Amino acid sequence: MLPVSGASLAQEMPQIIPPGKHNLKDNQTQLSQDSPCRLQRTLRKPAEIQGVGFFTGADVSMTLLPADENHGIVFQRTDLKNSPLIPATIEYTVERHRRTAIANGDASVEPTEHLLAALYGLQVDNCLVQLNAPELPGCDGSAQAFVDAILQSD
């Protein structure tokens, strides 16, 4: 069962993470004062995903790294000078047709929706996403490869 406070809430929450080993770690800080039900969560260890980008056809390497409390989900373009950071927040969204994109200056990342859905669904609040291209690996077009990589453990 996921760590929550309050017996009634714990009994009502579905178990969305398989029992046994997984690659998730709770931080010591609550998600927010408005949401005192669970602690923030990050990864226990890095997770790597490689694939081909849907739009450029380029080989893409992406590494999901554990991050400190209150870091949030932040993308880092390691292929660009100074490896710019792009927080995955509404302030950094840019308009694209039929996909979700974020940008900080000239650095952009797209499509982000499947990875963000995987992180959100697994309740990962803090993660540094390093990638060497302007787009994420397409994998099979779903979030499944991202979920598998996040849950993967020794």
Tab-separated table of C-alpha atoms in Angstrom:
chain	number	residue	atom	x	y	z
A	1	MET	CA	0.000	0.000	0.000
A	2	LEU	CA	1.213	3.515	-0.692
A	3	PRO	CA	2.243	5.569	2.346
A	4	VAL	CA	-0.697	7.712	3.406
A	5	SER	CA	-1.922	9.137	6.663
A	6	GLY	CA	-5.338	8.274	7.992
A	7	ALA	CA	-6.686	4.740	8.136
A	8	SER	CA	-9.854	5.448	6.161
A	9	LEU	CA	-7.953	7.020	3.257
A	10	ALA	CA	-5.443	4.167	3.222
A	11	GLN	CA	-8.265	1.631	3.016
A	12	GLU	CA	-9.908	3.470	0.102
A	13	MET	CA	-6.786	4.016	-2.036
A	14	PRO	CA	-6.252	1.414	-4.745
A	15	GLN	CA	-2.852	-0.235	-4.933
A	16	ILE	CA	-1.417	1.218	-8.139
A	17	ILE	CA	2.158	0.097	-7.610
A	18	PRO	CA	2.857	-3.629	-7.758
A	19	PRO	CA	3.923	-5.227	-4.474
A	20	GLY	CA	7.539	-6.150	-3.943
A	21	LYS	CA	10.596	-4.350	-5.196
A	22	HIS	CA	10.251	-1.151	-7.149
A	23	ASN	CA	12.387	1.852	-7.957
A	24	LEU	CA	10.502	4.463	-5.898
A	25	LYS	CA	11.624	6.258	-2.738
A	26	ASP	CA	9.670	8.530	-0.407
A	27	ASN	CA	11.179	11.885	0.549
A	28	GLN	CA	10.650	13.269	4.038
A	29	THR	CA	8.605	16.323	3.044
A	30	GLN	CA	4.871	16.322	2.451
A	31	LEU	CA	3.818	17.085	-1.100
A	32	SER	CA	2.285	20.381	0.021
A	33	GLN	CA	0.460	21.877	2.944
A	34	ASP	CA	-2.734	21.505	0.919
A	35	SER	CA	-2.059	17.793	0.358
A	36	PRO	CA	-0.858	16.308	3.671
A	37	CYS	CA	-1.825	12.756	2.727
A	38	ARG	CA	1.510	11.572	1.378
A	39	LEU	CA	5.203	12.325	1.259
A	40	GLN	CA	6.973	13.512	-1.862
A	41	ARG	CA	8.439	10.716	-3.964
A	42	THR	CA	11.473	10.316	-6.211
A	43	LEU	CA	13.373	7.384	-7.752
A	44	ARG	CA	15.707	5.103	-5.803
A	45	LYS	CA	18.158	4.876	-8.700
A	46	PRO	CA	18.509	6.143	-12.263
A	47	ALA	CA	16.402	4.636	-15.034
A	48	GLU	CA	17.512	4.712	-18.676
A	49	ILE	CA	15.357	4.598	-21.779
A	50	GLN	CA	16.542	4.624	-25.359
A	51	GLY	CA	14.541	4.826	-28.533
A	52	VAL	CA	13.770	6.746	-31.666
A	53	GLY	CA	12.065	10.137	-31.676
A	54	PHE	CA	8.745	10.258	-33.540
A	55	PHE	CA	9.323	13.630	-35.168
A	56	THR	CA	13.038	13.695	-35.988
A	57	GLY	CA	13.707	9.961	-36.278
A	58	ALA	CA	16.855	10.538	-34.200
A	59	ASP	CA	18.223	8.063	-31.682
A	60	VAL	CA	17.380	9.396	-28.234
A	61	SER	CA	18.856	8.510	-24.851
A	62	MET	CA	16.976	9.564	-21.761
A	63	THR	CA	17.946	9.099	-18.114
A	64	LEU	CA	15.553	9.604	-15.226
A	65	LEU	CA	17.483	10.608	-12.111
A	66	PRO	CA	16.453	10.865	-8.461
A	67	ALA	CA	15.970	14.462	-7.344
A	68	ASP	CA	15.843	16.271	-4.021
A	69	GLU	CA	12.683	17.303	-2.243
A	70	ASN	CA	10.807	20.193	-3.870
A	71	HIS	CA	12.829	19.811	-7.106
A	72	GLY	CA	9.806	18.897	-9.184
A	73	ILE	CA	9.992	17.322	-12.621
A	74	VAL	CA	12.716	19.076	-14.607
A	75	PHE	CA	14.070	18.236	-18.059
A	76	GLN	CA	17.717	18.831	-18.970
A	77	ARG	CA	18.938	18.965	-22.564
A	78	THR	CA	22.445	17.470	-22.324
A	79	ASP	CA	23.006	17.914	-26.070
A	80	LEU	CA	22.947	21.717	-25.825
A	81	LYS	CA	25.581	24.130	-24.556
A	82	ASN	CA	25.310	24.641	-20.774
A	83	SER	CA	22.749	21.794	-20.589
A	84	PRO	CA	19.719	24.048	-20.011
A	85	LEU	CA	17.005	23.061	-17.555
A	86	ILE	CA	13.309	23.142	-18.437
A	87	PRO	CA	10.879	22.737	-15.534
A	88	ALA	CA	7.732	20.783	-16.364
A	89	THR	CA	5.377	23.516	-15.224
A	90	ILE	CA	2.616	25.439	-16.955
A	91	GLU	CA	4.832	28.528	-17.215
A	92	TYR	CA	7.164	26.687	-19.611
A	93	THR	CA	4.562	25.193	-21.961
A	94	VAL	CA	4.659	26.204	-25.605
A	95	GLU	CA	2.041	25.705	-28.267
A	96	ARG	CA	2.492	22.680	-30.504
A	97	HIS	CA	-0.021	20.836	-32.663
A	98	ARG	CA	-1.277	17.581	-31.072
A	99	ARG	CA	1.449	17.253	-28.446
A	100	THR	CA	2.685	18.743	-25.198
A	101	ALA	CA	5.911	20.734	-25.337
A	102	ILE	CA	7.901	22.804	-22.880
A	103	ALA	CA	10.694	25.296	-23.546
A	104	ASN	CA	13.143	27.539	-21.772
A	105	GLY	CA	14.687	30.015	-24.178
A	106	ASP	CA	15.851	28.121	-27.260
A	107	ALA	CA	15.790	24.735	-25.501
A	108	SER	CA	12.622	22.701	-25.902
A	109	VAL	CA	11.394	19.176	-25.195
A	110	GLU	CA	8.438	17.362	-26.742
A	111	PRO	CA	6.263	15.295	-26.628
A	112	THR	CA	6.281	15.158	-22.831
A	113	GLU	CA	2.781	13.892	-22.107
A	114	HIS	CA	3.465	10.143	-21.872
A	115	LEU	CA	6.436	10.491	-19.544
A	116	LEU	CA	4.621	13.041	-17.400
A	117	ALA	CA	1.606	10.730	-17.235
A	118	ALA	CA	3.828	7.834	-16.114
A	119	LEU	CA	5.503	9.969	-13.440
A	120	TYR	CA	2.172	11.345	-12.236
A	121	GLY	CA	0.492	7.931	-12.226
A	122	LEU	CA	3.324	6.459	-10.156
A	123	GLN	CA	3.249	9.522	-7.893
A	124	VAL	CA	6.823	10.600	-8.664
A	125	ASP	CA	7.088	14.249	-7.655
A	126	ASN	CA	10.825	14.889	-8.033
A	127	CYS	CA	12.881	13.742	-11.014
A	128	LEU	CA	15.613	15.131	-13.258
A	129	VAL	CA	15.046	13.960	-16.837
A	130	GLN	CA	18.228	14.173	-18.898
A	131	LEU	CA	17.980	13.695	-22.642
A	132	ASN	CA	20.231	14.207	-25.646
A	133	ALA	CA	17.611	15.378	-28.136
A	134	PRO	CA	14.678	17.786	-28.468
A	135	GLU	CA	12.191	14.937	-28.105
A	136	LEU	CA	11.658	11.917	-25.910
A	137	PRO	CA	12.007	8.365	-27.205
A	138	GLY	CA	8.764	7.350	-28.882
A	139	CYS	CA	8.923	3.723	-27.729
A	140	ASP	CA	5.567	2.099	-28.599
A	141	GLY	CA	3.630	5.370	-28.482
A	142	SER	CA	2.318	4.804	-24.972
A	143	ALA	CA	3.612	5.397	-21.445
A	144	GLN	CA	4.305	1.677	-20.870
A	145	ALA	CA	8.097	1.772	-21.481
A	146	PHE	CA	8.393	4.729	-19.110
A	147	VAL	CA	6.354	2.992	-16.397
A	148	ASP	CA	8.440	-0.178	-16.773
A	149	ALA	CA	11.712	1.768	-16.532
A	150	ILE	CA	10.536	3.702	-13.471
A	151	LEU	CA	9.441	0.540	-11.643
A	152	GLN	CA	12.505	-1.462	-12.657
A	153	SER	CA	14.793	-2.498	-9.811
A	154	ASP	CA	17.666	-4.853	-9.108
